[in-house]
Every structure is written in C-alpha cells, then in structure tokens.
Amino acid sequence: MRVWAKWSACLCLSLMLWTATAESTHNHPLRTGSVSCSICVVAHSASPTLSSNQSAPVFAAVSLLRDEDVVAKAHFDFSELGSRGPPVL
Ligand SMILES: [Zn+2]
C-alpha cells in the first residue's frame, strides 16, 4: 500500500473518531439551542417502526436429502515389478 493511501486512511479514521466523539459529548448551555440542533432532534425523535409487511418467516421445502451409503472401491494392483522379494546376497 502506498504511503499516501495509508495517510489518507488514517486521516479519515481520525475524522470519523473525532466526529463521533463530538456528536456524543456535545451539549447546549441553553435549552433553546437543542431545538435547532440536528443531532439532538434525531437523538430525541420517536423510535422508527418496522415497515415490513411480512413479519413471520416462511418455511418451505426446497429439496429432499436422500441418504445413500458411500462404499469405497479398494483395488490392489500388484505387478511383477512392485512385489519382488528382498535382494539375495
Ligand atoms: Zn445538539
């Protein structure tokens, strides 16, 4: 990774960190300031409701699993070259 990419990534991460810190710790000395603050308006708004019409999951069979035994077919193939005896002295 190039140097400028690392520095820009660090800059973006630090900006995100500072923004999150500023948003979570800011306060208004006067009550009237929180009315026009967009962060406070979003934080104190009503909780969002679900907009989905289908709340229950639908279970349907896609296919059936057929259980079959797996038998390995072992096969020894000795040839004359592979099965010779020990050398005779
Ligand atoms: Zn605020």
PDB file of C-alpha atoms and ligand atoms in Angstrom:
ATOM      1  CA  MET A   1       0.000   0.000   0.000  1.00  0.00           C
ATOM      2  CA  ARG A   2       1.310   3.385  -0.858  1.00  0.00           C
ATOM      3  CA  VAL A   3       2.182   5.976   1.735  1.00  0.00           C
ATOM      4  CA  TRP A   4      -0.462   8.479   0.696  1.00  0.00           C
ATOM      5  CA  ALA A   5      -3.165   5.818   0.905  1.00  0.00           C
ATOM      6  CA  LYS A   6      -2.123   4.961   4.456  1.00  0.00           C
ATOM      7  CA  TRP A   7      -2.106   8.600   5.463  1.00  0.00           C
ATOM      8  CA  SER A   8      -5.483   9.298   3.896  1.00  0.00           C
ATOM      9  CA  ALA A   9      -6.938   6.229   5.606  1.00  0.00           C
ATOM     10  CA  CYS A  10      -5.554   7.402   8.950  1.00  0.00           C
ATOM     11  CA  LEU A  11      -6.932  10.884   8.320  1.00  0.00           C
ATOM     12  CA  CYS A  12     -10.403   9.527   7.506  1.00  0.00           C
ATOM     13  CA  LEU A  13     -10.401   7.278  10.558  1.00  0.00           C
ATOM     14  CA  SER A  14      -9.346  10.109  12.842  1.00  0.00           C
ATOM     15  CA  LEU A  15     -12.029  12.397  11.376  1.00  0.00           C
ATOM     16  CA  MET A  16     -14.657   9.731  11.981  1.00  0.00           C
ATOM     17  CA  LEU A  17     -13.431   9.239  15.541  1.00  0.00           C
ATOM     18  CA  TRP A  18     -13.446  12.948  16.309  1.00  0.00           C
ATOM     19  CA  THR A  19     -16.887  13.392  14.737  1.00  0.00           C
ATOM     20  CA  ALA A  20     -18.345  10.532  16.766  1.00  0.00           C
ATOM     21  CA  THR A  21     -16.794  11.931  19.932  1.00  0.00           C
ATOM     22  CA  ALA A  22     -18.080  15.434  19.227  1.00  0.00           C
ATOM     23  CA  GLU A  23     -21.583  14.180  18.445  1.00  0.00           C
ATOM     24  CA  SER A  24     -21.850  12.051  21.547  1.00  0.00           C
ATOM     25  CA  THR A  25     -20.413  14.565  24.008  1.00  0.00           C
ATOM     26  CA  HIS A  26     -21.805  17.875  22.792  1.00  0.00           C
ATOM     27  CA  ASN A  27     -24.232  19.809  24.950  1.00  0.00           C
ATOM     28  CA  HIS A  28     -26.140  23.045  24.770  1.00  0.00           C
ATOM     29  CA  PRO A  29     -25.953  25.578  27.595  1.00  0.00           C
ATOM     30  CA  LEU A  30     -29.424  26.859  26.731  1.00  0.00           C
ATOM     31  CA  ARG A  31     -32.446  24.655  26.145  1.00  0.00           C
ATOM     32  CA  THR A  32     -33.347  26.606  23.029  1.00  0.00           C
ATOM     33  CA  GLY A  33     -30.128  25.543  21.316  1.00  0.00           C
ATOM     34  CA  SER A  34     -31.122  21.883  21.274  1.00  0.00           C
ATOM     35  CA  VAL A  35     -34.280  22.641  19.303  1.00  0.00           C
ATOM     36  CA  SER A  36     -32.364  23.756  16.238  1.00  0.00           C
ATOM     37  CA  CYS A  37     -29.542  21.201  16.596  1.00  0.00           C
ATOM     38  CA  SER A  38     -29.941  18.392  14.041  1.00  0.00           C
ATOM     39  CA  ILE A  39     -28.093  15.881  16.216  1.00  0.00           C
ATOM     40  CA  CYS A  40     -30.366  16.469  19.186  1.00  0.00           C
ATOM     41  CA  VAL A  41     -33.503  16.384  17.018  1.00  0.00           C
ATOM     42  CA  VAL A  42     -32.529  12.978  15.616  1.00  0.00           C
ATOM     43  CA  ALA A  43     -31.500  11.651  19.035  1.00  0.00           C
ATOM     44  CA  HIS A  44     -34.797  12.612  20.673  1.00  0.00           C
ATOM     45  CA  SER A  45     -37.128  11.697  17.829  1.00  0.00           C
ATOM     46  CA  ALA A  46     -39.551   8.818  18.085  1.00  0.00           C
ATOM     47  CA  SER A  47     -38.197   5.338  17.545  1.00  0.00           C
ATOM     48  CA  PRO A  48     -38.598   4.085  13.981  1.00  0.00           C
ATOM     49  CA  THR A  49     -41.222   1.475  13.245  1.00  0.00           C
ATOM     50  CA  LEU A  50     -40.889  -1.569  11.085  1.00  0.00           C
ATOM     51  CA  SER A  51     -42.074  -1.091   7.547  1.00  0.00           C
ATOM     52  CA  SER A  52     -42.124  -4.742   6.532  1.00  0.00           C
ATOM     53  CA  ASN A  53     -45.436  -6.407   5.780  1.00  0.00           C
ATOM     54  CA  GLN A  54     -44.144  -9.928   6.305  1.00  0.00           C
ATOM     55  CA  SER A  55     -43.036 -10.341   9.894  1.00  0.00           C
ATOM     56  CA  ALA A  56     -43.225 -14.136  10.176  1.00  0.00           C
ATOM     57  CA  PRO A  57     -40.706 -16.311   8.354  1.00  0.00           C
ATOM     58  CA  VAL A  58     -41.931 -18.655   5.649  1.00  0.00           C
ATOM     59  CA  PHE A  59     -40.537 -22.176   5.704  1.00  0.00           C
ATOM     60  CA  ALA A  60     -40.760 -24.165   2.513  1.00  0.00           C
ATOM     61  CA  ALA A  61     -39.089 -27.399   1.431  1.00  0.00           C
ATOM     62  CA  VAL A  62     -36.657 -26.806  -1.367  1.00  0.00           C
ATOM     63  CA  SER A  63     -35.495 -30.376  -1.857  1.00  0.00           C
ATOM     64  CA  LEU A  64     -35.222 -33.693  -0.028  1.00  0.00           C
ATOM     65  CA  LEU A  65     -31.968 -35.128   1.192  1.00  0.00           C
ATOM     66  CA  ARG A  66     -31.505 -38.738   0.073  1.00  0.00           C
ATOM     67  CA  ASP A  67     -29.167 -40.635   2.344  1.00  0.00           C
ATOM     68  CA  GLU A  68     -27.060 -43.137   0.426  1.00  0.00           C
ATOM     69  CA  ASP A  69     -24.218 -45.299   1.670  1.00  0.00           C
ATOM     70  CA  VAL A  70     -20.839 -44.477   0.269  1.00  0.00           C
ATOM     71  CA  VAL A  71     -18.679 -47.526  -0.408  1.00  0.00           C
ATOM     72  CA  ALA A  72     -15.090 -47.029  -1.398  1.00  0.00           C
ATOM     73  CA  LYS A  73     -13.922 -49.433  -4.029  1.00  0.00           C
ATOM     74  CA  ALA A  74     -10.457 -50.548  -2.935  1.00  0.00           C
ATOM     75  CA  HIS A  75      -8.360 -52.287  -5.500  1.00  0.00           C
ATOM     76  CA  PHE A  76      -4.875 -53.728  -5.099  1.00  0.00           C
ATOM     77  CA  ASP A  77      -2.944 -53.938  -8.262  1.00  0.00           C
ATOM     78  CA  PHE A  78       0.296 -55.890  -7.759  1.00  0.00           C
ATOM     79  CA  SER A  79       2.555 -56.207 -10.670  1.00  0.00           C
ATOM     80  CA  GLU A  80       5.736 -58.161 -11.019  1.00  0.00           C
ATOM     81  CA  LEU A  81       7.914 -55.116 -10.504  1.00  0.00           C
ATOM     82  CA  GLY A  82       6.122 -53.894  -7.407  1.00  0.00           C
ATOM     83  CA  SER A  83       6.064 -57.143  -5.452  1.00  0.00           C
ATOM     84  CA  ARG A  84       9.518 -58.576  -5.754  1.00  0.00           C
ATOM     85  CA  GLY A  85      11.233 -60.116  -2.760  1.00  0.00           C
ATOM     86  CA  PRO A  86      14.280 -58.912  -0.821  1.00  0.00           C
ATOM     87  CA  PRO A  87      17.636 -58.954  -2.557  1.00  0.00           C
ATOM     88  CA  VAL A  88      19.565 -62.191  -2.217  1.00  0.00           C
ATOM     89  CA  LEU A  89      23.193 -61.966  -1.146  1.00  0.00           C
TER      90      LEU A  89
HETATM   91 ZN    ZN B   1     -27.300  19.170  19.988  1.00  0.00          ZN
END
